[in-house]
Each structure stands twice: as structure tokens, then as C-alpha cells.
Tab-separated table of C-alpha atoms and ligand atoms in Angstrom:
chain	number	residue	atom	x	y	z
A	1	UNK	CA	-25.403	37.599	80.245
A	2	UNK	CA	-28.709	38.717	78.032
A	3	UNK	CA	-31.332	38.193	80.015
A	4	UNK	CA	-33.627	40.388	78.030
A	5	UNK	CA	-35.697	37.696	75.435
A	6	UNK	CA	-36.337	34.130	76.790
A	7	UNK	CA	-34.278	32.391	74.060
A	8	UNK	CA	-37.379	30.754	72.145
A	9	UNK	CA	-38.442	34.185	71.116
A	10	UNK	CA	-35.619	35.207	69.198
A	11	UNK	CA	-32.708	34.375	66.382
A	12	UNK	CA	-29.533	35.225	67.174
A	13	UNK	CA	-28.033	35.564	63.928
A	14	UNK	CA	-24.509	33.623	62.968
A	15	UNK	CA	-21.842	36.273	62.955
A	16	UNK	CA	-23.336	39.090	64.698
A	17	UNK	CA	-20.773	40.645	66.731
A	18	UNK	CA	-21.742	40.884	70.140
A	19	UNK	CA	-19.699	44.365	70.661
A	20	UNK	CA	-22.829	45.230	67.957
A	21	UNK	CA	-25.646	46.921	69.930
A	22	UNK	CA	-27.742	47.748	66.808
A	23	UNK	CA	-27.940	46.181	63.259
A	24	UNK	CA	-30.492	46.992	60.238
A	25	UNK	CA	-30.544	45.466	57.174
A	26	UNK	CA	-32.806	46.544	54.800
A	27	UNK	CA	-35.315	47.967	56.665
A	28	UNK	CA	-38.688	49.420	55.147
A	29	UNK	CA	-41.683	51.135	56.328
A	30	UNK	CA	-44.370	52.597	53.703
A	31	UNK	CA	-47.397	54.644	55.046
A	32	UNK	CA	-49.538	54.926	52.043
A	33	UNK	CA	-47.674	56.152	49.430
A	34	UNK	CA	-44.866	57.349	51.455
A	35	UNK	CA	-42.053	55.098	51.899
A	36	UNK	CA	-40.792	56.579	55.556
A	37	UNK	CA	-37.954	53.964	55.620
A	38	UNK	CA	-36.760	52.785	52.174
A	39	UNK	CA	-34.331	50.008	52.777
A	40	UNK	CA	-31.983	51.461	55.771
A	41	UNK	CA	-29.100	49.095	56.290
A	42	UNK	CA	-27.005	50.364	59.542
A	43	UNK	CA	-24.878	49.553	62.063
A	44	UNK	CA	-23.709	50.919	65.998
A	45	UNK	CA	-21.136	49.850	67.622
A	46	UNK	CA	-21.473	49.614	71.709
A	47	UNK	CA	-20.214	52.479	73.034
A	48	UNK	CA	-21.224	54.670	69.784
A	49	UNK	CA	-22.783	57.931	69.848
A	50	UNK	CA	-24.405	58.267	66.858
A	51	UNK	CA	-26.525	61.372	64.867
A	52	UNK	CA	-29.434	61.005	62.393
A	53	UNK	CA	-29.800	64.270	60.578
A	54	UNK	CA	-31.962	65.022	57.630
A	55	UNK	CA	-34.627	67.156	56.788
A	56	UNK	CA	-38.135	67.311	58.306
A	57	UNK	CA	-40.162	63.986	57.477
A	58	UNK	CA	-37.457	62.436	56.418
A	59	UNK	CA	-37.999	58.787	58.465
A	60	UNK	CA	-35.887	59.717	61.336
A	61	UNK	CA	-38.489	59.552	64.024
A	62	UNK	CA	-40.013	56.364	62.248
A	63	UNK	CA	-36.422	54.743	62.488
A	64	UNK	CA	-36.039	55.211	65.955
A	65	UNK	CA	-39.458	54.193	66.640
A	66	UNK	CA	-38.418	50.743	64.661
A	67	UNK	CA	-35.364	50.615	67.228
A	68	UNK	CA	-37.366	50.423	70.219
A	69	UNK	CA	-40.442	48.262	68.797
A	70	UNK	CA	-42.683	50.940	68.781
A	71	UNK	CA	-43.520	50.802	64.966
A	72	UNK	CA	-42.902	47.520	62.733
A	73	UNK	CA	-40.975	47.572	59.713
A	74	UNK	CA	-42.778	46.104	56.954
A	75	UNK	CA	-39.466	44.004	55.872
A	76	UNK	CA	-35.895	44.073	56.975
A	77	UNK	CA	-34.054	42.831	59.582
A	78	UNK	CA	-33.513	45.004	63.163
A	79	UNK	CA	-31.019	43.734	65.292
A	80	UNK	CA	-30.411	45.110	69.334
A	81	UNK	CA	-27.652	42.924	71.167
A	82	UNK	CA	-27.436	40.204	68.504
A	83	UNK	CA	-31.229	38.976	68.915
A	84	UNK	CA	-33.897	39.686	66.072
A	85	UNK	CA	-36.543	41.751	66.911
A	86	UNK	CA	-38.206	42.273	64.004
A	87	UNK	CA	-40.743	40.162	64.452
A	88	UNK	CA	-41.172	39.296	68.226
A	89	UNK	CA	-44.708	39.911	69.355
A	90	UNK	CA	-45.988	42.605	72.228
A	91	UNK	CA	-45.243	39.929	75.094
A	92	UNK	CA	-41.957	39.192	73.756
A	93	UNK	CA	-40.701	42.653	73.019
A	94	UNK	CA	-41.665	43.694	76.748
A	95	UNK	CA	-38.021	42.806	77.763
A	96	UNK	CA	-36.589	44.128	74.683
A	97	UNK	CA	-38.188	47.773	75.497
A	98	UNK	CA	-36.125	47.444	79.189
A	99	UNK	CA	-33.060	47.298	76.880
A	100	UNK	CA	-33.869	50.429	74.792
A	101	UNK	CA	-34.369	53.450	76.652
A	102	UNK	CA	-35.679	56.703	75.278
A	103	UNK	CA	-35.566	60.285	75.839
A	104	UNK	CA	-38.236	63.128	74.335
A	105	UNK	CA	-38.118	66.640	73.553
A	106	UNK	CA	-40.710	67.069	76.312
A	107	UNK	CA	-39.607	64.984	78.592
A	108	UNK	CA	-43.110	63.548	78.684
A	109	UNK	CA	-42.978	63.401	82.630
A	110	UNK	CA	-46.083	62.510	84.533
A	111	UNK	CA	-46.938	65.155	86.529
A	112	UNK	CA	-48.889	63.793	89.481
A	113	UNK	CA	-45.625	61.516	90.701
A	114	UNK	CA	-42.585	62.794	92.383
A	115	UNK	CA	-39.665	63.073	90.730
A	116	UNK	CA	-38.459	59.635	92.821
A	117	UNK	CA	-41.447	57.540	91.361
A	118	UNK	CA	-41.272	59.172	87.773
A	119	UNK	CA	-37.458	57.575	87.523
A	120	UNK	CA	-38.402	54.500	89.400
A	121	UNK	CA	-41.750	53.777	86.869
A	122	UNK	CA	-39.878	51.485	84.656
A	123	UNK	CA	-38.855	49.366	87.095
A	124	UNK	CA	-42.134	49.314	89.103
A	125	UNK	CA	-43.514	47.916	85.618
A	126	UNK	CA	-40.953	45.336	85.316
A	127	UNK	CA	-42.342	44.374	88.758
A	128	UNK	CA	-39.021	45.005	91.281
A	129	UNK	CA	-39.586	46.025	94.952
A	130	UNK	CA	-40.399	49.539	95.745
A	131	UNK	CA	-37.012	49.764	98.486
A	132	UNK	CA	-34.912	48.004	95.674
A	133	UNK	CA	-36.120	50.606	92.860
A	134	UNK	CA	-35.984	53.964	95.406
A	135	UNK	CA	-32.711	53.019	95.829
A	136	UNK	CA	-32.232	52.811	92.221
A	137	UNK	CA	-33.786	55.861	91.504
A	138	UNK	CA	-31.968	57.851	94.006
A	139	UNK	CA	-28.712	56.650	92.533
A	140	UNK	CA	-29.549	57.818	89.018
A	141	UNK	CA	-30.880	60.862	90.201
A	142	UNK	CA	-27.380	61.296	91.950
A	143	UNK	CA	-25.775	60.600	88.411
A	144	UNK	CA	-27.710	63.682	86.888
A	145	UNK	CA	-27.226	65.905	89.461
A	146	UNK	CA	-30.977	65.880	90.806
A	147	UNK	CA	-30.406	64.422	94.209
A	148	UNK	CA	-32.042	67.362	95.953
A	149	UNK	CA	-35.153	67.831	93.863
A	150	UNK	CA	-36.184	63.482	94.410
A	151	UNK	CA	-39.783	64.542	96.184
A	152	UNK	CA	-40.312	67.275	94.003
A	153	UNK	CA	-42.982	67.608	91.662
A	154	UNK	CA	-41.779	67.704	87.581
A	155	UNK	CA	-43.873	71.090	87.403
A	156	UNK	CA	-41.472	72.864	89.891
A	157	UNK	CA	-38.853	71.839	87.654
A	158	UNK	CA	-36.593	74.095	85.064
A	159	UNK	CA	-36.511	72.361	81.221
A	160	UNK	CA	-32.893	71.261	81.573
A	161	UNK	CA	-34.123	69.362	84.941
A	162	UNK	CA	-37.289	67.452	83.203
A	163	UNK	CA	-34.762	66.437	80.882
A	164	UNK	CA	-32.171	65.251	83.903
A	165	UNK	CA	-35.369	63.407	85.380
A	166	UNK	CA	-35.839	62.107	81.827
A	167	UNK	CA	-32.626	60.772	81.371
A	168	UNK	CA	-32.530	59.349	84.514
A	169	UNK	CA	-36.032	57.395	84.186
A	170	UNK	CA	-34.429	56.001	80.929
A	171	UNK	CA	-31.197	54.661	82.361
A	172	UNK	CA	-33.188	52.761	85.037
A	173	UNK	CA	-33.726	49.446	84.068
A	174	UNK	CA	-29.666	49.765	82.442
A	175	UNK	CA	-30.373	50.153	78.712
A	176	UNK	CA	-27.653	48.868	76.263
A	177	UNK	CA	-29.184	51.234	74.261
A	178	UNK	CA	-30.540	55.106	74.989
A	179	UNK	CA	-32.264	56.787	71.908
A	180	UNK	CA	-33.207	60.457	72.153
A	181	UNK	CA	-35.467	62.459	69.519
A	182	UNK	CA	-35.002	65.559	69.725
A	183	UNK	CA	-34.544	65.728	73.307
A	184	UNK	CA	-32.302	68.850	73.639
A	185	UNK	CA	-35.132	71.008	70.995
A	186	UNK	CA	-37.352	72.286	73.875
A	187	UNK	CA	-34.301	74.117	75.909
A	188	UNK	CA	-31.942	76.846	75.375
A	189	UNK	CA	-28.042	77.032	74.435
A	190	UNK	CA	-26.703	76.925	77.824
A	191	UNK	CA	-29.149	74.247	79.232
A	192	UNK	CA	-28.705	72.179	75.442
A	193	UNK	CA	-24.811	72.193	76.822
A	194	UNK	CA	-25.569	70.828	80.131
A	195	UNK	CA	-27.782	67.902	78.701
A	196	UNK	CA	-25.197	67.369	76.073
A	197	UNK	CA	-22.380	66.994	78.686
A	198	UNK	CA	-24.192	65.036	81.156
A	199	UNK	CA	-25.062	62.338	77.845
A	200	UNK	CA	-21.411	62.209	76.850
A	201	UNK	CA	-20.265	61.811	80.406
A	202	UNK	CA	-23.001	58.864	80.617
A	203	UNK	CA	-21.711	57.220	77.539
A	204	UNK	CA	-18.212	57.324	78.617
A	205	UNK	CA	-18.769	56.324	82.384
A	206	UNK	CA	-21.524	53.588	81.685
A	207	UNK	CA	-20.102	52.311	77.966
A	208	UNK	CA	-23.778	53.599	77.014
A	209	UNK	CA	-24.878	53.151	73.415
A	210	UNK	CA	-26.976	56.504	72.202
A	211	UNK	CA	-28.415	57.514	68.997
A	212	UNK	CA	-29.658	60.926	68.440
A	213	UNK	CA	-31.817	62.297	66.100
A	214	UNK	CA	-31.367	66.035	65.928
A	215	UNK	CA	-32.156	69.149	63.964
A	216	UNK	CA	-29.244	71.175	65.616
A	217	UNK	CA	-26.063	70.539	63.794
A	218	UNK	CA	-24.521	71.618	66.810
A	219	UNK	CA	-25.817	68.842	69.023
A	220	UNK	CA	-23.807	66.101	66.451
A	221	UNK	CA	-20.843	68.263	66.109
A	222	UNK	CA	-20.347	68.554	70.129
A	223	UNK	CA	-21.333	65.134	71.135
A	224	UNK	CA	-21.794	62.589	68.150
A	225	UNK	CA	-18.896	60.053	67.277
A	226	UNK	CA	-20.385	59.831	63.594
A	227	UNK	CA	-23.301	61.095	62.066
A	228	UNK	CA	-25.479	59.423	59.416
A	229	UNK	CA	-27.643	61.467	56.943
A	230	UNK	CA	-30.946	60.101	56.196
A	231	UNK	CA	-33.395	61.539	53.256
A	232	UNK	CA	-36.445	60.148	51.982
A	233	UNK	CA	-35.902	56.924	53.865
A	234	UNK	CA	-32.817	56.127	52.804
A	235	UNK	CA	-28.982	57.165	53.928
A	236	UNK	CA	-27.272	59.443	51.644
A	237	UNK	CA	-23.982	59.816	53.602
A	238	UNK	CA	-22.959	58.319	56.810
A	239	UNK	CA	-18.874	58.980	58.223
A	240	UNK	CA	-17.067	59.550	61.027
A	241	UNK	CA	-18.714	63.811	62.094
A	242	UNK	CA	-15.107	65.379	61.538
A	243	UNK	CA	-14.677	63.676	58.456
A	244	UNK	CA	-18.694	64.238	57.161
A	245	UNK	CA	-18.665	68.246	58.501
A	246	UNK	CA	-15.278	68.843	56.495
A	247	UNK	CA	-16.789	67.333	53.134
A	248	UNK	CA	-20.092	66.912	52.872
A	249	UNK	CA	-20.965	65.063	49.801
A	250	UNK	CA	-24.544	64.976	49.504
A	251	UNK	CA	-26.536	67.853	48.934
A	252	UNK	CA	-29.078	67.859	51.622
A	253	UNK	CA	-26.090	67.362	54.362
A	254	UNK	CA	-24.182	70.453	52.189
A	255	UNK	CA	-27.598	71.771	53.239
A	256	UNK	CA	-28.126	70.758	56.477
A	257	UNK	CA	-24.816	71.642	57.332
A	258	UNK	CA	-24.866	75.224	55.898
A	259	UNK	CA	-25.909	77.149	59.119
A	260	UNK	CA	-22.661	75.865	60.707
A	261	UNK	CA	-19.536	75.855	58.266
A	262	UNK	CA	-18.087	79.460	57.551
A	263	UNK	CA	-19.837	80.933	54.138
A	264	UNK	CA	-18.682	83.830	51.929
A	265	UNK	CA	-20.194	86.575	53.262
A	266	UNK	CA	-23.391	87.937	51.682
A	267	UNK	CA	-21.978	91.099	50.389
A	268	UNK	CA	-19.206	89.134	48.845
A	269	UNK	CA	-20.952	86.243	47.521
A	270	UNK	CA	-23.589	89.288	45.446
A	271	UNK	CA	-21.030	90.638	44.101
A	272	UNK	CA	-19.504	87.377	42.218
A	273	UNK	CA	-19.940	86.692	38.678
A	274	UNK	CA	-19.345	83.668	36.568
A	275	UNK	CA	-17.335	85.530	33.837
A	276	UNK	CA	-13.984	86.833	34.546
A	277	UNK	CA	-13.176	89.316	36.649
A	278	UNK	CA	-10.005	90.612	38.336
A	279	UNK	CA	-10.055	87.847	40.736
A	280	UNK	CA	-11.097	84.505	41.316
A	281	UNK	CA	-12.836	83.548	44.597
A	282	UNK	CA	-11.553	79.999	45.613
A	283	UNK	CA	-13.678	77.664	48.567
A	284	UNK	CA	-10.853	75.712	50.169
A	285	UNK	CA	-11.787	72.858	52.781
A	286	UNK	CA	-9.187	70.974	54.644
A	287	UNK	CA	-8.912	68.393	57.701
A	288	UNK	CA	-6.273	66.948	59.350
A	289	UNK	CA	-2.748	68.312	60.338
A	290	UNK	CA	-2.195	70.186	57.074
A	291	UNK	CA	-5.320	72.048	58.355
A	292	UNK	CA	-3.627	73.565	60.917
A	293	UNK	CA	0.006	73.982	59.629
A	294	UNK	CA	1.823	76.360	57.223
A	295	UNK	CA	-0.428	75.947	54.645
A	296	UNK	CA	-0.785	79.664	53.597
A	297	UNK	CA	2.302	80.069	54.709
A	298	UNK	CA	3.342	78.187	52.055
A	299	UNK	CA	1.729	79.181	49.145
A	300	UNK	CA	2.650	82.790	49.973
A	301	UNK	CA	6.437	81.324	49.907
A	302	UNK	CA	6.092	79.755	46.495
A	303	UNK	CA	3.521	81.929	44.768
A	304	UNK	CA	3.972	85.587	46.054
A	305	UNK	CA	1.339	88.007	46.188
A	306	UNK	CA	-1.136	85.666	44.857
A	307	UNK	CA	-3.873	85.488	47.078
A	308	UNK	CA	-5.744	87.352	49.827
A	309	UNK	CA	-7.971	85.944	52.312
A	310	UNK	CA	-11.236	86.496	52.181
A	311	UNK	CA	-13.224	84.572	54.757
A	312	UNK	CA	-12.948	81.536	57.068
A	313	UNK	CA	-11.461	79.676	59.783
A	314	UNK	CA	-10.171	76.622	61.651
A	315	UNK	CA	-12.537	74.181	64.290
A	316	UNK	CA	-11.856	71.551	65.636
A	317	UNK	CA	-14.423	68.268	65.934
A	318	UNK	CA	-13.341	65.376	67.522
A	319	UNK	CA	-9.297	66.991	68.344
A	320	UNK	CA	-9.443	67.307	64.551
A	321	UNK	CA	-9.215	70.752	62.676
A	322	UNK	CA	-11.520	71.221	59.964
A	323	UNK	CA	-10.346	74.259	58.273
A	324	UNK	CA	-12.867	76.150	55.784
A	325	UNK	CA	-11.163	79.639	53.915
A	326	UNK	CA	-12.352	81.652	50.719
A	327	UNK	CA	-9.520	83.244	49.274
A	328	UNK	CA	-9.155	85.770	46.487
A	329	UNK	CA	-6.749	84.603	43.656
A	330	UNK	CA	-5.774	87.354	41.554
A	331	UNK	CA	-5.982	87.059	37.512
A	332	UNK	CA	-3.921	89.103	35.859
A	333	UNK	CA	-1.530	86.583	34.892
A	334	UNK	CA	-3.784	83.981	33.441
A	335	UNK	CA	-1.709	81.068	34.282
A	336	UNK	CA	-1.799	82.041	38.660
A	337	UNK	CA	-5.121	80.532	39.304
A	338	UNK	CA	-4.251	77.362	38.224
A	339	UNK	CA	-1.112	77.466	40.386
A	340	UNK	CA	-2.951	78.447	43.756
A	341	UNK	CA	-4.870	75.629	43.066
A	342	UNK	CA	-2.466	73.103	41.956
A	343	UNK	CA	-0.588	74.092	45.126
A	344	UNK	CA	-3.334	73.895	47.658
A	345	UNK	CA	-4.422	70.004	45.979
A	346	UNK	CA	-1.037	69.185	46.261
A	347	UNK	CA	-1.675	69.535	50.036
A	348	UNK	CA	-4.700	67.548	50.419
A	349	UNK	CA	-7.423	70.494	49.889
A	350	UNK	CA	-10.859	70.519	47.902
A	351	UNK	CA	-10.567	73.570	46.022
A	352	UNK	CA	-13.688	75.078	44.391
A	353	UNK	CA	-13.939	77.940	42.045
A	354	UNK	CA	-17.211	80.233	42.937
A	355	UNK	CA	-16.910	83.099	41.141
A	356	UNK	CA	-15.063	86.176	39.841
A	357	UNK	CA	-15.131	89.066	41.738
A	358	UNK	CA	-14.526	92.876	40.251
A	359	UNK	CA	-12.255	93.502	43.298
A	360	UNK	CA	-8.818	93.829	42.829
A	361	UNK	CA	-6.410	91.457	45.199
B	401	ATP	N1	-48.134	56.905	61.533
B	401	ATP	C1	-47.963	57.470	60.341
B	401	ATP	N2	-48.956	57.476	59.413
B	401	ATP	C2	-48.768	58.017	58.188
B	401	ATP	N3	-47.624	58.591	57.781
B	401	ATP	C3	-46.612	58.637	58.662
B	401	ATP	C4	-46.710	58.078	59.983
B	401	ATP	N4	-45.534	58.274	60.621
B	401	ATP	C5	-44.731	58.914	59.750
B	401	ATP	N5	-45.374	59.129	58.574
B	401	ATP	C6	-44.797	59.780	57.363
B	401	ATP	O1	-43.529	59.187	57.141
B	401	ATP	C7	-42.554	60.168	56.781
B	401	ATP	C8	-41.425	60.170	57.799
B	401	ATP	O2	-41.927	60.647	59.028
B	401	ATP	P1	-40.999	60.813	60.313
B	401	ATP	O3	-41.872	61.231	61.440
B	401	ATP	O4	-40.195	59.588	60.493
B	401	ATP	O5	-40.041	62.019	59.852
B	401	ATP	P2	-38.935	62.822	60.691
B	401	ATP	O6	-37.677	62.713	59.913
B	401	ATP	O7	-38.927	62.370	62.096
B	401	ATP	O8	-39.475	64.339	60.576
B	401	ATP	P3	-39.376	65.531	61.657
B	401	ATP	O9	-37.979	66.089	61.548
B	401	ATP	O10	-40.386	66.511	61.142
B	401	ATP	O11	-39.701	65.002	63.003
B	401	ATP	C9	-43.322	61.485	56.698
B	401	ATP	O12	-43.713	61.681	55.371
B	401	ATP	C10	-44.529	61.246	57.579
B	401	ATP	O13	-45.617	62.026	57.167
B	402	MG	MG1	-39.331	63.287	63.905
């Protein structure tokens, strides 16, 4: 059942999968000058947790703004549940907002109600029974651990619990969808971990739909299924986060990503010059089983002595490793580097050459 548009109001278009919770086509937004959202096409499956990443100003708030029908797109087509909400007006999009909820880096909690009547808002404004939504409430708060604090006042509260109470108000009237921006930015590691868990543990026990927007890296690499990388309105790169964090293509997600995948240390990386020297320092990014097997193992059996590692290490995102070492390839016999990295392609690795260093292997 869809009970959330009175059937007049929308266009349910031919095709859309119903397992679909959010579809974009094409979608544009220009604020003077600036295009914020420059033809975004994009899809989330129910059941998806999904990142946006990119820099500062890049459209992400603006696109998740567009989701719940707080800002219009100029053209384009937005999709939530099949029905077209592009172009509903304020009336209509009333039960469309009860379908979308929303979480905020401050929680934006009102601070004269109890906790109780700060969940139970949304449902007061879609007009159900004060015992009926209490009961509600309680339940939720129950979900996020709160039960005890329900007559509290937010300003008694810790960050990490304005955010439970947050989460909580925005699961009330049973979203398909929850979108959060920036919602973990406000609170420490530890508490950031807490929130994080409690939104996975939602989206697996409810089936809930979420899309993050996030300037932690961290945040998509614990939680996110994949991860789409917006910049100047548009999507540069867009992949399952395993896959996206073990080969960034673009740029600004080589960027973005930076602070999180291993780098040649500084003293290392000052030292390297492009001409020749006695070795060659080799990047080497892996994922997948070979990432974790014999691989230098390997190479040391077929090419010995060749090599010394420099730098790196294996994690592991979504059960997969995603392995990231420097390694030092001597060049002494002119002919060696080209092995190592013959050998090491062979296997499935991007090798890149970034320097020469004057140290010996
Ligand atoms: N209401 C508005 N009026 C004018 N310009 C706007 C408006 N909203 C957004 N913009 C502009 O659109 C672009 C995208 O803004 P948006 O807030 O979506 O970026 P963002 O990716 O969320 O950035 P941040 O990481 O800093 O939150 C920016 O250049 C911004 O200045
Ligand atoms: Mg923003």
C-alpha cells in the first residue's frame, strides 16, 4: 500500500521499479550563476545506504533538500516510491514529507517540549491521537535506547542523545526514506560510532532506505553500501564504497579520500625525485582475495631480492580487503622494475611509479 499522495496528484512512471525508493533524472538547480545541481541522474535501491561526498558547496545539501521537497529543481525528474514529485504543490507534498524523514547536524530539537512530544511532533501534525502517538513515541525511543530520558528536557541531554531523539522523531511517521546531512559532524569519535551503529542496525531491522551526506570519509567507509561523489553539481564517480575507496578515479574523490588511504610517508615522499635513482618507489592498490593472499610472497619467490616494503597495509570495507603498499624496487639491473611490475599486474594490481629514491633497497 502507498498511501502517501492521493493518486490525482502524482505520475507513477511506467517501469519504475517499486523495490526503487529514489530516482533522479536529470535534475538541475541554478542559483544565479551557480548551477548547484547540474543534471544529477541517480538511483537507491530500498534498503540502500548510500554516501554523497564532495567538497564544500558542491550541491550536496541542495540535493537532499530536492529529495525531501524542500527546494525545487528547476528541471528533472525526482522520483520517491515510484510517484513524481517534482512538481506536486505544498498541499500535495505534505504526505510526501511523512515519507522522507530527516536528520541534522544539530539535531534542531525544540527545546521547550519533552523529549516524548519532540518524537511524537510529526505525528501530532499529521493529526493522530495524542495516546496513539505517546505510544509511538515511546516505542521509538525504546529503539534508540532513550526509554529513560522520555520526560526529559533536550537541554539535559548529551550530543549523541539529541541525535537518538533526532533519529527517533524522524522514524515516526515510518519513512521509506531517512536522509541525514551531516548529522554525525557535531559529536565526537566514540559518540559518531554509536549513531553510526544505531543507523545501520535501523536499516537492517526496519529495511530503512538512508542517504548520507558526509564530510567524514569514515562515516561512508563504516556504514555506507556505496558512495557517490558529487562536484560542481554533477557526479564524478559513484560505485559500490569497497570498490570506489580501493580506486578512486576522479581526482576530487583521490582527494577526498586522501586523509584515509595509507600515503608514503612525508619524509619519504621529500626525498623522491623524478630522475633515476637507486630505486624506484612503486604505489600498489589491490582488492579482493589476491589482496590478502601470497602476493608478496610471491614476487619474492619469482623475483628475489627485488623489493622492500616501504609503507602500507590491508582494511577491510564491506568483508573486502583493500590493500594499499609502497614498495621500493631496486634499479640496478635496468630490466627489474619492469618485472615487479609486470608481476604485480599480472595479479590484478594498479601499479604506479612515484618516484626514485637515493636509498639503496
Ligand atoms: N538558497 C541559495 N541561494 C543561493 N545560492 C545557493 C543557495 N543554496 C545553495 N547555494 C549555492 O549552491 C552551491 C551548492 O550549495 P550546497 O549547500 O548544496 O553545497 P554543499 O555541498 O552542501 O556544501 P557544504 O559541504 O559546505 O555544506 C553553493 O555554491 C551555494 O553557495
Ligand atoms: Mg551542505
Amino acid at each position: 500500500m502507498n498511501s502517501f499522495v492521493s493518486a490525482s496528484a502524482v505520475t507513477v512512471s511506467a517501469g519504475q521499479d517499486a523495490q526503487e525508493v529514489v530516482r533522479l533524472i536529470d535534475v538541475r538547480r541554478q542559483f544565479g550563476s551557480t548551477a548547484a545541481l547540474d543534471g544529477i541522474s541517480l538511483t537507491v535501491p530500498k534498503g540502500e545506504i548510500l554516501g554523497i561526498i564532495g567538497r564544500s558547496g558542491a550541491g550536496k545539501s541542495t540535493l537532499i533538500r530536492c529529495l525531501n521537497g524542500l527546494e525545487r529543481p528547476d528541471s528533472g525528474e525526482i522520483y520517491i516510491e515510484g510517484h513524481s514529485i517534482g512538481r506536486l504543490d505544498e498541499k500535495a507534498l505534505q504526505p510526501l514529507r511523512r515519507r522522507v524523514g530527516m536528520i541534522f547536524q544539530h539535531f534542531n530539537l525544540l527545546s521547550a517540549k519533552t523529549v516524548e512530544d519532540n518524537v511524537a511532533l510529526p505525528l501530532k501534525i499529521a493529526g493522530i491521537g495524542k495516546v496513539e502517538r505517546l505510544r509511538r513515541a515511546h516505542e521509538l525511543l525504546d529503539l534508540v535506547g532513550l526509554a529513560a530520558k522520555a520526560r526529559s528536557y533536550p537541554s539535559s541531554l548529551s550530543g549523541g542523545q539529541k541525535q537518538r531523539v533526532g533519529i527517533a522523531r524522524a522514524l515516526a511517521a515510518r519513512p521509506a526514506l531517512l536522509l541525514s546531512d551531516e548529522a554525525t559532524s557535531a559529536l565526537d569519535p566514540e559518540t559518531t560510532r554509536s549513531i553510526l551503529a544505531l543507523l545501520k542496525d535501523i536499516n537492517q531491522k526496519l529495511g530503512l532506505t538512508i542517504v548520507l551526506i558526509t564530510h567524514e570519509m569514515e562515516v561512508v567507509r563504516s556504514i555506507a553500501d556505496r558512495v557517490a561523489v558529487i562536484d560542481a553539481g554533477r557526479i564524478v564517480e559513484e560505485g559500490k564504497v569497497w570498490s570506489v575507496f580501493a580506486n578512486p578515479q576522479a581526482t576530487i574523490t583521490r582527494s577526498l579520500l586522501s586523509g584515509i588511504r595509507p600515503k608514503l610517508p612525508d619524509h619519504i615522499a621529500a626525498r623522491l625525485s623524478p630522475a633515476t635513482g637507486a630505486a624506484a618507489i612503486l604505489s600498489i592498490d589491490l582488492a579482493g582475495p589476491e589482496a590478502e593472499g601470497s602476493l608478496f610472497a610471491d614476487l619474492s619467490a619469482a623475483l628475489p631480492h627485488s623489493f622492500r616494503l616501504v609503507h602500507g597495509g590491508i582494511d577491510h570495507i564491506q568483508n573486502q580487503p583493500v590493500a594499499r603498499f609502497f614498495i621500493a624496487v631496486g634499479v640496478r639491473d635496468a630490466t627489474l622494475q619492469g618485472k615487479v611490475q609486470h608481476f604485480l599486474e599480472a595479479r590484478g594490481a594498479r601499479v604506479e611509479v612515484l618516484g626514485y629514491d637515493t636509498d639503496h633497497v
